[in-house]
Coordinates of C-alpha atoms in Angstrom, one line a residue:
T1 CA 0.3 0.1 -0.2
R2 CA 2.7 2.7 0.8
L3 CA 4.4 1.6 -2.6
V4 CA 1.2 2.1 -4.3
S5 CA 0.8 5.6 -2.7
R6 CA 4.1 7.0 -3.7
I7 CA 3.6 5.6 -7.6
R8 CA 0.8 7.6 -7.3
S9 CA 2.5 11.2 -5.8
V10 CA 5.6 10.6 -7.4
L11 CA 5.2 8.8 -10.8
G12 CA 0.8 10.6 -10.8
V13 CA -0.2 7.6 -12.0
E14 CA -2.8 5.1 -9.9
I15 CA -2.2 1.5 -10.0
A16 CA -3.7 -1.8 -7.7
V17 CA -1.9 -3.6 -5.0
R18 CA -3.1 -6.8 -6.7
E19 CA -0.7 -5.0 -9.6
V20 CA 2.5 -5.2 -7.3
F21 CA 1.4 -8.7 -6.4
E22 CA 0.7 -9.8 -10.0
H23 CA 3.9 -7.7 -11.4
A24 CA 6.3 -8.0 -8.1
T25 CA 9.1 -7.0 -9.6
P26 CA 10.3 -3.5 -10.8
A27 CA 10.5 -4.5 -14.3
G28 CA 7.0 -6.0 -14.4
L29 CA 5.2 -2.9 -12.6
V30 CA 6.8 -0.7 -15.1
R31 CA 5.5 -2.6 -17.9
V32 CA 2.2 -1.9 -16.1
L33 CA 2.9 1.7 -15.6
D34 CA 3.7 2.3 -19.2
G35 CA 0.9 4.1 -20.9
R36 CA -1.1 4.6 -18.2
A37 CA -1.4 8.0 -17.1
G38 CA -4.0 10.0 -14.9
L39 CA -5.1 10.0 -11.3
A40 CA -8.1 8.4 -10.0
R41 CA -8.7 10.3 -7.2
P42 CA -7.6 14.3 -6.1
A43 CA -4.0 14.6 -4.1
L44 CA -4.1 15.2 -0.8
T45 CA -3.0 18.9 0.4
A46 CA -4.0 21.4 2.9
R47 CA -7.5 22.5 2.2
E48 CA -9.4 25.8 3.4
R49 CA -11.1 25.2 6.8
P50 CA -14.8 25.6 6.3
E51 CA -16.3 27.3 9.6
R52 CA -17.9 23.9 10.6
L53 CA -14.9 21.3 10.2
P54 CA -16.1 17.7 10.1
V55 CA -15.3 14.6 11.7
S56 CA -13.8 11.8 9.8
F57 CA -16.1 8.4 9.2
A58 CA -13.6 6.7 11.9
Q59 CA -13.8 9.6 14.1
Q60 CA -18.0 9.8 14.3
R61 CA -18.2 6.3 15.1
L62 CA -15.8 7.1 18.2
W63 CA -17.4 10.3 19.0
F64 CA -20.5 8.5 18.9
L65 CA -19.4 5.4 21.7
H66 CA -18.2 8.1 23.5
K67 CA -21.9 9.8 23.7
L68 CA -23.3 6.8 24.2
E69 CA -20.8 5.1 26.6
G70 CA -19.0 8.0 28.4
P71 CA -16.0 8.6 29.5
S72 CA -13.9 5.1 28.9
P73 CA -10.5 3.6 28.9
T74 CA -11.4 1.1 25.7
Y75 CA -10.1 2.9 23.4
N76 CA -6.5 4.3 24.4
I77 CA -3.2 3.9 23.1
P78 CA -0.6 3.9 25.6
L79 CA 3.0 4.5 24.0
P80 CA 5.0 3.6 27.2
L81 CA 9.3 4.1 27.3
R82 CA 11.8 3.3 29.8
L83 CA 14.0 6.3 29.9
T84 CA 18.1 6.1 31.4
G85 CA 19.6 9.1 32.7
A86 CA 19.4 12.3 33.8
L87 CA 16.3 13.9 32.4
D88 CA 15.3 17.0 32.3
T89 CA 11.8 17.4 33.0
A90 CA 11.2 21.0 32.3
A91 CA 12.5 20.4 28.8
L92 CA 10.4 17.0 28.1
R93 CA 6.9 19.1 29.2
A94 CA 8.2 21.4 26.5
A95 CA 8.8 19.0 24.2
L96 CA 5.4 17.3 24.9
A97 CA 4.1 20.7 24.5
D98 CA 6.1 20.9 20.5
V99 CA 4.2 17.9 19.3
V100 CA 0.7 18.9 20.6
A101 CA 2.0 22.4 18.6
R102 CA 3.0 20.4 15.7
H103 CA -0.2 18.1 15.2
E104 CA -3.6 19.2 15.2
S105 CA -5.1 16.1 15.6
L106 CA -3.3 16.5 19.0
R107 CA -5.6 19.5 20.3
T108 CA -8.8 18.6 18.7
V109 CA -11.8 18.3 21.2
F110 CA -15.4 17.5 19.4
T111 CA -19.0 18.7 19.3
D112 CA -22.1 18.2 18.3
T113 CA -24.1 20.5 15.7
E114 CA -27.6 20.8 13.8
D115 CA -25.1 19.3 10.6
G116 CA -23.3 16.9 12.8
A117 CA -20.3 15.7 15.1
C118 CA -17.7 18.3 14.4
Q119 CA -14.1 18.5 15.0
V120 CA -12.6 21.8 17.4
I121 CA -8.8 22.7 16.9
L122 CA -7.6 24.5 19.4
E123 CA -5.0 27.2 19.0
T124 CA -2.6 26.7 21.9
A125 CA -3.1 23.8 24.5
T126 CA -1.2 22.5 27.4
P127 CA -1.1 18.8 27.9
E128 CA -0.9 17.2 31.3
L129 CA 2.1 15.6 32.6
V130 CA 1.8 14.1 36.0
V131 CA 5.2 13.2 37.8
E132 CA 5.2 10.6 40.3
E133 CA 7.4 8.3 42.2
V134 CA 6.9 4.6 42.4
A135 CA 9.2 1.9 43.3
E136 CA 9.8 -0.8 40.9
E137 CA 7.2 -3.6 42.0
E138 CA 4.6 -0.5 42.5
L139 CA 5.1 0.2 38.2
P140 CA 2.5 -2.5 37.1
A141 CA 0.0 -0.9 39.1
A142 CA 1.0 3.2 38.1
L143 CA 0.8 2.2 34.1
A144 CA -2.5 0.2 34.8
R145 CA -4.1 3.2 36.2
A146 CA -2.6 5.8 33.7
G147 CA -4.0 3.5 30.6
A148 CA -6.8 3.6 32.8
Y149 CA -7.4 7.0 32.7
A150 CA -10.8 8.4 30.8
F151 CA -10.7 11.4 28.2
D152 CA -13.7 13.5 28.0
L153 CA -13.3 14.1 24.7
A154 CA -15.6 17.2 24.6
G155 CA -13.8 19.0 27.3
E156 CA -9.9 18.5 26.9
I157 CA -7.3 16.9 24.3
P158 CA -6.7 13.5 23.8
V159 CA -3.5 13.3 24.9
R160 CA -1.7 12.6 28.8
G161 CA 1.6 11.8 29.6
W162 CA 3.0 10.6 33.5
L163 CA 6.2 10.1 34.1
F164 CA 7.4 7.3 36.3
R165 CA 10.5 7.8 38.9
L166 CA 11.6 4.6 39.6
A167 CA 12.5 5.1 43.5
E168 CA 15.1 2.5 44.0
T169 CA 17.2 5.3 42.1
E170 CA 19.2 7.8 44.2
A171 CA 16.9 11.0 44.3
G172 CA 18.4 14.6 43.6
A173 CA 17.6 17.4 41.9
E174 CA 15.7 16.9 38.1
T175 CA 18.4 17.6 36.0
E176 CA 21.6 16.9 38.5
A177 CA 24.0 16.2 35.6
G178 CA 25.8 12.9 35.2
A179 CA 22.7 11.2 37.5
E180 CA 21.3 7.9 36.5
A181 CA 17.9 7.9 37.3
E182 CA 15.4 5.3 35.9
W183 CA 12.2 7.0 34.3
V184 CA 8.9 5.2 32.6
L185 CA 7.0 7.6 30.2
V186 CA 3.5 6.5 29.4
L187 CA 2.0 8.9 27.3
V188 CA -1.6 8.0 26.3
V189 CA -3.8 8.8 23.4
H190 CA -7.4 8.3 22.2
H191 CA -7.8 6.7 19.6
I192 CA -10.1 9.2 18.4
A193 CA -6.6 11.7 17.5
A194 CA -4.2 8.3 16.9
D195 CA -3.9 4.9 15.7
G196 CA -1.1 2.2 16.1
W197 CA 1.3 3.7 13.2
S198 CA 0.6 6.9 14.7
L199 CA 3.0 6.3 17.7
A200 CA 6.3 6.2 15.4
P201 CA 6.3 10.1 15.0
L202 CA 5.0 10.5 17.8
A203 CA 7.8 8.8 19.6
R204 CA 10.4 10.5 17.2
D205 CA 8.8 14.1 17.2
L206 CA 8.5 14.0 20.6
T207 CA 12.7 12.6 20.9
R208 CA 13.7 15.0 18.4
A209 CA 11.8 18.3 20.4
Y210 CA 13.2 17.0 23.5
G211 CA 16.7 17.3 22.1
A212 CA 15.8 20.7 21.2
R213 CA 14.5 21.4 24.0
V214 CA 17.8 20.7 26.3
Q215 CA 19.6 22.6 24.7
G216 CA 17.7 25.9 25.1
R217 CA 16.1 25.9 21.9
A218 CA 12.6 24.8 19.4
P219 CA 13.0 22.0 17.4
G220 CA 13.7 22.5 13.7
W221 CA 10.7 20.9 11.6
E222 CA 9.7 21.5 8.9
A223 CA 6.2 22.5 9.4
L224 CA 4.0 19.5 7.8
A225 CA 2.4 19.8 4.2
V226 CA -1.6 18.6 5.4
Q227 CA -3.5 18.0 9.1
Y228 CA -5.9 15.5 10.1
A229 CA -8.3 17.8 9.4
D230 CA -7.4 18.1 6.0
Y231 CA -7.6 14.9 5.7
A232 CA -11.3 14.3 7.2
L233 CA -12.7 16.7 4.2
W234 CA -10.4 15.3 1.2
Q235 CA -12.0 11.8 2.5
R236 CA -15.4 13.2 1.8
E237 CA -14.2 15.0 -1.2
V238 CA -13.4 11.4 -2.9
L239 CA -14.9 9.2 -1.0
G240 CA -18.7 10.3 -1.8
T241 CA -21.5 9.8 -0.6
A242 CA -23.2 6.5 -0.5
D243 CA -26.4 7.5 -2.3
D244 CA -24.8 9.1 -5.4
A245 CA -24.5 5.8 -7.2
G246 CA -21.5 7.3 -9.1
S247 CA -19.4 7.6 -5.9
V248 CA -16.3 5.2 -5.2
L249 CA -18.2 5.1 -1.5
A250 CA -21.0 3.6 -3.5
G251 CA -19.4 1.4 -5.7
Q252 CA -17.3 -0.2 -3.1
L253 CA -20.2 -0.7 -0.5
E254 CA -22.1 -3.0 -3.2
Y255 CA -18.7 -5.3 -3.3
W256 CA -19.4 -5.9 0.4
R257 CA -22.3 -6.1 0.1
R258 CA -21.9 -8.7 -2.0
Q259 CA -18.6 -10.3 0.1
L260 CA -20.5 -10.4 3.3
A261 CA -23.9 -11.5 2.4
D262 CA -24.9 -13.8 5.2
L263 CA -22.4 -13.9 7.3
P264 CA -22.4 -15.2 10.5
E265 CA -23.5 -12.9 13.5
E266 CA -21.5 -14.6 15.4
L267 CA -18.3 -16.8 15.3
A268 CA -18.7 -20.0 17.4
L269 CA -15.2 -20.4 19.8
P270 CA -14.6 -21.5 22.3
V271 CA -15.5 -19.7 25.3
D272 CA -15.2 -20.8 28.6
R273 CA -18.0 -18.7 29.9
P274 CA -21.7 -17.9 28.2
R275 CA -21.4 -14.2 26.7
P276 CA -22.7 -11.1 28.7
A277 CA -25.7 -9.0 27.2
V278 CA -23.2 -6.1 28.0
A279 CA -18.9 -6.4 27.3
S280 CA -17.6 -5.2 30.0
H281 CA -14.3 -4.8 27.5
R282 CA -12.2 -6.1 30.1
G283 CA -9.2 -7.8 28.6
A284 CA -5.8 -10.0 29.3
R285 CA -2.8 -11.0 27.0
V286 CA -1.4 -14.2 26.7
S287 CA 2.5 -13.4 25.1
F288 CA 4.1 -16.1 22.7
E289 CA 7.0 -16.4 20.2
I290 CA 7.5 -18.4 17.0
P291 CA 11.2 -19.1 16.7
A292 CA 13.3 -18.1 13.9
E293 CA 13.7 -21.8 11.7
V294 CA 9.5 -21.7 11.7
H295 CA 9.8 -18.1 11.2
G296 CA 12.1 -18.4 7.9
G297 CA 10.0 -21.9 6.6
L298 CA 7.0 -19.7 6.6
R299 CA 8.5 -16.6 5.0
Q300 CA 9.6 -19.3 1.8
L301 CA 6.1 -20.7 2.2
A302 CA 4.6 -17.7 1.6
R303 CA 6.6 -16.5 -1.3
A304 CA 6.4 -19.8 -3.4
H305 CA 2.6 -18.9 -3.3
G306 CA 2.6 -15.5 -4.2
C307 CA 1.3 -14.8 -0.7
S308 CA 2.1 -11.9 2.1
M309 CA 2.9 -13.4 5.8
F310 CA 0.2 -11.7 6.8
M311 CA -2.4 -14.2 4.4
L312 CA -0.8 -17.2 5.4
T313 CA -1.0 -16.2 8.9
Q314 CA -4.9 -15.1 8.0
A315 CA -4.8 -19.1 6.5
A316 CA -2.8 -20.5 9.7
L317 CA -5.3 -18.9 12.0
A318 CA -8.7 -20.0 10.3
A319 CA -8.0 -23.3 10.1
L320 CA -7.3 -22.8 13.3
L321 CA -10.3 -21.7 14.7
S322 CA -12.2 -23.9 12.1
R323 CA -10.4 -26.8 13.9
F324 CA -11.5 -25.8 17.6
G325 CA -15.1 -25.3 16.3
A326 CA -15.9 -22.0 14.4
G327 CA -16.9 -23.9 11.5
H328 CA -16.1 -23.4 7.9
D329 CA -17.1 -19.7 7.4
I330 CA -14.2 -17.3 9.4
P331 CA -15.2 -13.1 9.0
I332 CA -11.4 -12.2 10.8
G333 CA -11.3 -8.2 11.0
S334 CA -7.9 -6.7 9.8
P335 CA -6.7 -3.5 10.6
I336 CA -5.2 -1.2 7.7
A337 CA -2.7 1.3 7.7
G338 CA -5.7 3.6 5.7
R339 CA -2.5 6.3 4.9
L340 CA -3.6 6.0 0.9
D341 CA -1.2 9.2 0.6
D342 CA 1.9 9.4 0.5
G343 CA 1.8 12.8 3.0
L344 CA 0.2 11.1 5.9
T345 CA 3.2 8.9 6.9
D346 CA 4.1 11.3 9.6
L347 CA 1.3 12.8 10.6
V348 CA -0.4 11.6 14.0
G349 CA -4.3 11.2 13.4
F350 CA -6.6 8.1 13.2
F351 CA -6.4 6.8 9.3
V352 CA -6.3 3.0 10.4
N353 CA -9.5 1.1 8.5
T354 CA -10.2 -2.2 9.4
L355 CA -11.4 -4.2 6.6
V356 CA -13.6 -8.1 6.9
L357 CA -11.7 -10.5 5.6
R358 CA -14.2 -14.1 4.6
T359 CA -12.1 -17.6 4.9
D360 CA -14.3 -19.9 3.2
L361 CA -12.9 -23.1 4.5
T362 CA -15.9 -25.5 3.2
G363 CA -14.8 -28.9 1.4
N364 CA -11.8 -30.0 3.2
P365 CA -9.6 -28.0 0.8
S366 CA -5.5 -28.6 1.4
F367 CA -3.5 -25.5 3.3
A368 CA -2.3 -24.8 0.1
E369 CA -5.5 -24.0 -1.5
L370 CA -6.8 -22.1 1.7
L371 CA -4.0 -20.0 1.2
A372 CA -5.1 -19.4 -3.2
R373 CA -8.7 -18.8 -1.7
V374 CA -7.1 -16.3 0.9
R375 CA -4.9 -14.5 -1.3
E376 CA -8.0 -13.7 -3.5
T377 CA -10.0 -12.8 -0.8
D378 CA -7.5 -9.9 0.5
L379 CA -6.5 -8.7 -3.0
A380 CA -10.0 -8.0 -3.4
A381 CA -10.7 -6.6 0.0
Y382 CA -7.3 -4.1 -0.7
A383 CA -9.0 -3.0 -4.4
H384 CA -11.9 -2.0 -1.9
Q385 CA -10.3 -0.9 1.3
D386 CA -11.4 3.2 1.2
V387 CA -15.2 2.1 3.0
P388 CA -14.7 3.2 6.4
F389 CA -15.8 0.3 8.5
E390 CA -18.5 2.5 10.1
Q391 CA -19.8 3.1 6.9
L392 CA -20.2 -0.9 6.2
V393 CA -21.6 -1.7 9.3
E394 CA -24.7 1.1 8.7
A395 CA -24.9 -0.3 5.3
L396 CA -24.9 -4.4 6.2
N397 CA -26.4 -3.5 9.4
P398 CA -26.2 -6.4 11.2
A399 CA -28.2 -7.4 14.2
R400 CA -27.0 -5.0 16.5
S401 CA -26.1 -6.1 20.6
L402 CA -23.6 -5.1 23.4
S403 CA -22.4 -8.0 24.0
R404 CA -20.3 -8.3 20.7
H405 CA -18.2 -6.9 17.7
P406 CA -20.6 -5.8 15.4
L407 CA -19.2 -8.6 11.5
F408 CA -16.5 -10.3 13.6
Q409 CA -15.2 -11.1 16.8
T410 CA -11.6 -12.1 15.8
L411 CA -8.8 -9.6 14.8
L412 CA -5.3 -10.4 13.5
T413 CA -2.5 -7.1 13.0
Y414 CA 0.6 -8.8 11.3
N415 CA 3.7 -6.5 11.1
S416 CA 6.8 -7.1 9.2
N417 CA 8.9 -5.1 11.2
D418 CA 8.9 -4.2 15.3
G419 CA 8.4 -0.5 14.4
S420 CA 11.3 0.5 17.3
S421 CA 12.6 2.9 15.3
E422 CA 15.9 4.1 16.4
L423 CA 15.3 6.7 18.8
S424 CA 18.2 8.8 20.4
V425 CA 18.3 11.2 22.7
P426 CA 22.1 12.9 24.2
G427 CA 22.2 11.4 27.8
I428 CA 19.3 9.7 27.4
Q429 CA 19.1 5.5 27.2
I430 CA 15.3 4.8 25.6
T431 CA 14.0 0.8 25.5
G432 CA 10.2 0.1 25.2
A433 CA 8.5 -0.5 28.3
E434 CA 5.8 -3.8 28.9
F435 CA 2.3 -2.8 29.3
D436 CA -0.1 -4.9 31.0
V437 CA -3.4 -5.1 28.6
I438 CA -7.0 -4.3 31.0
T439 CA -9.2 -4.1 27.8
S440 CA -10.3 -5.7 25.1
R441 CA -12.5 -4.6 21.9
V442 CA -12.8 -7.8 20.6
D443 CA -12.9 -11.6 21.4
L444 CA -9.9 -12.6 20.6
A445 CA -7.2 -10.3 19.1
F446 CA -3.8 -12.0 17.7
S447 CA -0.7 -9.3 17.0
L448 CA 2.3 -10.9 15.4
T449 CA 5.6 -8.9 14.8
E450 CA 8.6 -10.1 13.0
T451 CA 11.2 -8.8 15.5
S452 CA 15.2 -9.1 14.4
R453 CA 17.7 -10.7 16.6
D454 CA 21.1 -11.7 17.1
D455 CA 19.7 -15.8 16.5
G456 CA 17.6 -14.8 13.4
S457 CA 14.3 -13.6 12.5
V458 CA 11.7 -14.5 15.2
I459 CA 7.6 -13.7 15.1
R460 CA 6.5 -12.1 18.3
G461 CA 3.4 -12.6 19.4
S462 CA 0.6 -11.9 21.5
V463 CA -3.2 -12.9 22.1
E464 CA -5.7 -9.8 23.5
Y465 CA -8.7 -11.8 25.0
S466 CA -12.1 -10.8 26.6
T467 CA -12.2 -11.9 30.4
D468 CA -15.9 -11.7 29.9
L469 CA -15.6 -15.4 28.2
F470 CA -12.3 -16.9 28.2
D471 CA -9.6 -18.2 30.7
P472 CA -5.7 -17.5 30.0
E473 CA -5.6 -21.3 30.1
T474 CA -7.8 -21.4 27.1
V475 CA -6.2 -19.0 25.4
G476 CA -3.0 -20.7 25.8
Y477 CA -4.6 -23.8 23.8
L478 CA -5.1 -21.8 21.2
V479 CA -1.8 -20.0 21.3
S480 CA -0.1 -23.6 20.8
G481 CA -2.9 -24.7 18.8
L482 CA -1.2 -21.8 16.1
E483 CA 2.2 -23.0 16.9
N484 CA 1.2 -26.7 15.5
V485 CA -0.4 -25.6 12.3
F486 CA 2.4 -23.0 11.6
R487 CA 5.0 -26.3 12.1
Q488 CA 2.5 -29.1 10.0
V489 CA 2.1 -26.7 7.2
L490 CA 5.8 -26.6 6.8
L491 CA 5.7 -29.9 6.9
N492 CA 3.3 -30.6 4.1
P493 CA 1.1 -27.7 2.8
D494 CA -0.9 -30.0 0.3
R495 CA -2.6 -31.9 3.8
P496 CA -6.2 -31.4 4.2
L497 CA -7.2 -29.2 6.9
S498 CA -9.2 -32.0 8.5
S499 CA -5.6 -34.2 9.0
I500 CA -4.4 -30.9 11.1
D501 CA -3.8 -31.8 14.5
V502 CA -4.1 -28.4 16.6
L503 CA -3.5 -30.2 20.1
S504 CA 0.4 -31.5 20.7
V505 CA 0.3 -34.9 21.6
G506 CA 0.9 -33.5 25.4
E507 CA -2.5 -31.8 25.1
L508 CA -4.3 -34.8 23.8
E509 CA -2.4 -37.2 26.5
R510 CA -3.9 -34.6 28.7
I511 CA -7.6 -34.7 27.6
T512 CA -8.2 -38.2 26.9
R513 CA -6.0 -39.8 29.5
D514 CA -5.1 -37.7 32.7
W515 CA -8.6 -36.0 32.9
N516 CA -10.4 -38.8 32.1
D517 CA -8.9 -40.5 34.6
S518 CA -12.2 -41.1 36.9
G519 CA -12.5 -44.9 36.8
V520 CA -13.9 -46.4 39.9
P521 CA -15.5 -49.3 41.4
V522 CA -18.7 -50.5 40.8
G523 CA -21.5 -53.0 42.1
P524 CA -24.3 -55.0 39.9
G525 CA -26.5 -52.7 38.2
S526 CA -27.4 -50.3 34.8
L527 CA -27.4 -46.7 35.2
V528 CA -30.9 -46.3 35.6
D529 CA -30.5 -48.8 38.4
W530 CA -28.4 -46.4 40.4
F531 CA -29.7 -43.0 39.7
A532 CA -33.1 -44.6 41.2
E533 CA -31.5 -45.8 44.0
Q534 CA -30.5 -42.2 44.3
V535 CA -34.1 -40.7 43.8
G536 CA -35.0 -43.2 46.9
S537 CA -31.7 -42.5 48.8
A538 CA -31.3 -38.9 48.5
P539 CA -34.2 -37.0 47.0
D540 CA -33.3 -33.6 47.9
A541 CA -29.9 -33.7 46.4
A542 CA -28.5 -31.6 43.9
A543 CA -28.8 -33.6 40.8
V544 CA -27.7 -31.6 37.7
S545 CA -27.2 -27.5 37.0
D546 CA -26.2 -25.7 34.3
G547 CA -24.7 -22.2 36.1
V548 CA -28.5 -21.1 36.8
E549 CA -31.0 -23.8 37.9
T550 CA -30.3 -26.8 39.9
L551 CA -32.8 -29.7 39.7
T552 CA -32.6 -32.1 42.9
Y553 CA -32.7 -35.8 42.2
A554 CA -36.9 -35.9 43.2
E555 CA -37.2 -33.1 40.7
L556 CA -34.8 -34.9 38.0
N557 CA -36.7 -38.1 38.1
A558 CA -40.2 -36.2 37.9
R559 CA -39.6 -34.7 34.7
A560 CA -37.8 -38.1 33.5
N561 CA -40.8 -39.8 33.9
R562 CA -42.7 -37.2 32.3
L563 CA -41.1 -37.0 29.3
A564 CA -40.8 -41.0 28.9
R565 CA -45.0 -40.6 29.4
V566 CA -45.4 -38.2 26.0
L567 CA -42.9 -40.6 23.9
A568 CA -44.4 -43.3 24.8
E569 CA -48.3 -41.9 24.0
R570 CA -46.6 -40.6 20.6
G571 CA -45.5 -44.6 20.0
V572 CA -41.8 -44.6 21.3
G573 CA -41.2 -48.3 22.1
P574 CA -37.9 -50.8 22.5
D575 CA -35.6 -50.4 19.6
C576 CA -37.2 -46.6 18.4
F577 CA -34.4 -44.1 17.3
V578 CA -35.6 -40.4 19.6
G579 CA -33.2 -37.4 18.5
V580 CA -31.7 -35.5 21.1
V581 CA -31.2 -31.7 20.9
L582 CA -28.9 -29.8 22.5
P583 CA -27.9 -26.2 22.3

């Protein structure tokens, strides 16, 4: 997508992502571009600002949820950094203010007018930076507290910082030369103002501004060519409206109506608890790592089939969910950068869009066949990626529920690099910091990132999951199952999906032998005889329970006898088959 955007901005030519896959060399792309001219869409430039500045389509949905649910940490994006050295907190405050001044999205509040939601960009804004001293063992709780901050989007800017000084270091003046202090800086940005891609330019601009401020000067960066408000205006200009049959939006919506017709309302996942009527959005995370030799094999397999690593991972995840009982029609959500113009690369803002990638596993295909299906589905989706997810939900109008995410409940993100840009500040060592997940927007969110190390390139992964539904042990089974799928398709990509074992030998032994080791000596008689004895000896003892209702042996016996009489009256006798349907 970045290559397509670059070709558009430099050469003035429009090509599709599919053409990059089908002509995957510079010479091949030159042949595609030869003789092609003209842009399919206007370029993104700074726009004249109307009196009422509309929100983007993505912001519109988050503003609606904010008004519906009130201030909430569900859509917070944290950027945690561990800093070692003599930190100048005054310079850090000034640098944070510089970044907020640079990016309009970080000094925007929101309001409603008669014509709809709109952005209100503040001329100046002073971001909050809370400085606290905490012990190392108190840090996780402090980070969680920062991440749980609830922004009032109508009354405060959508970014806030916490700076935690670790108490084990020697106390002293904040800017004392040579002091090797340990700090953790957490910037929390609401999703309405930023996305995951935004964290790299945000961190880069902050460190650059800090480097300038410690030297007593303002950062000497070039002004951004466009701001997020320009994008919001450009987006509406480019997409048009759904009721205009000739618009980009209407044409792409028609594709999605066909593609997602009769989509399953809810994926049948192996949950540990019934889905609550209203999702709490509480979450946790399980982390894992795919070793270098497996990662290398997967890259070769993807290349051999003309696929991206994301496509291969999507196929493996769909196979895993299907083998765990989710059926053969697996919708998976996928965030896509949405920065469809070269001018958006260094901008902080909410550009990411979410695609619904429907994976067809009918007919027990081989993994290689499934890869071909996924490749075709994804390339078609990329050609229609402009439709904002919120517009898609509105157009498809699925059955709405406060208990689940619409259109999909499983999300997959694959990053081809770990995004740890070289952040450097004189006198300060900067590294990433761990941040415990406390929210979950969907049932399961798989995130995989390629990470280079001295022993090779590995895949670091994590699964954020809804604690309403899952225990960590169950998510652990899904993680080990995904690793099993990866290893088995490497050995034989032509094996049918039904032959893939998602359980390891140890897990299978545990389920079939350890958990099933319940044998006890029994006397003569049948199960019916033993039940009758229990009814006579302990009629008021609990016999069965579904977690809501409990029946005693006497009650269960009465219900069974009543059902037996009904069946007998309808002609059921010895050797008759009776079907039993269970939810």
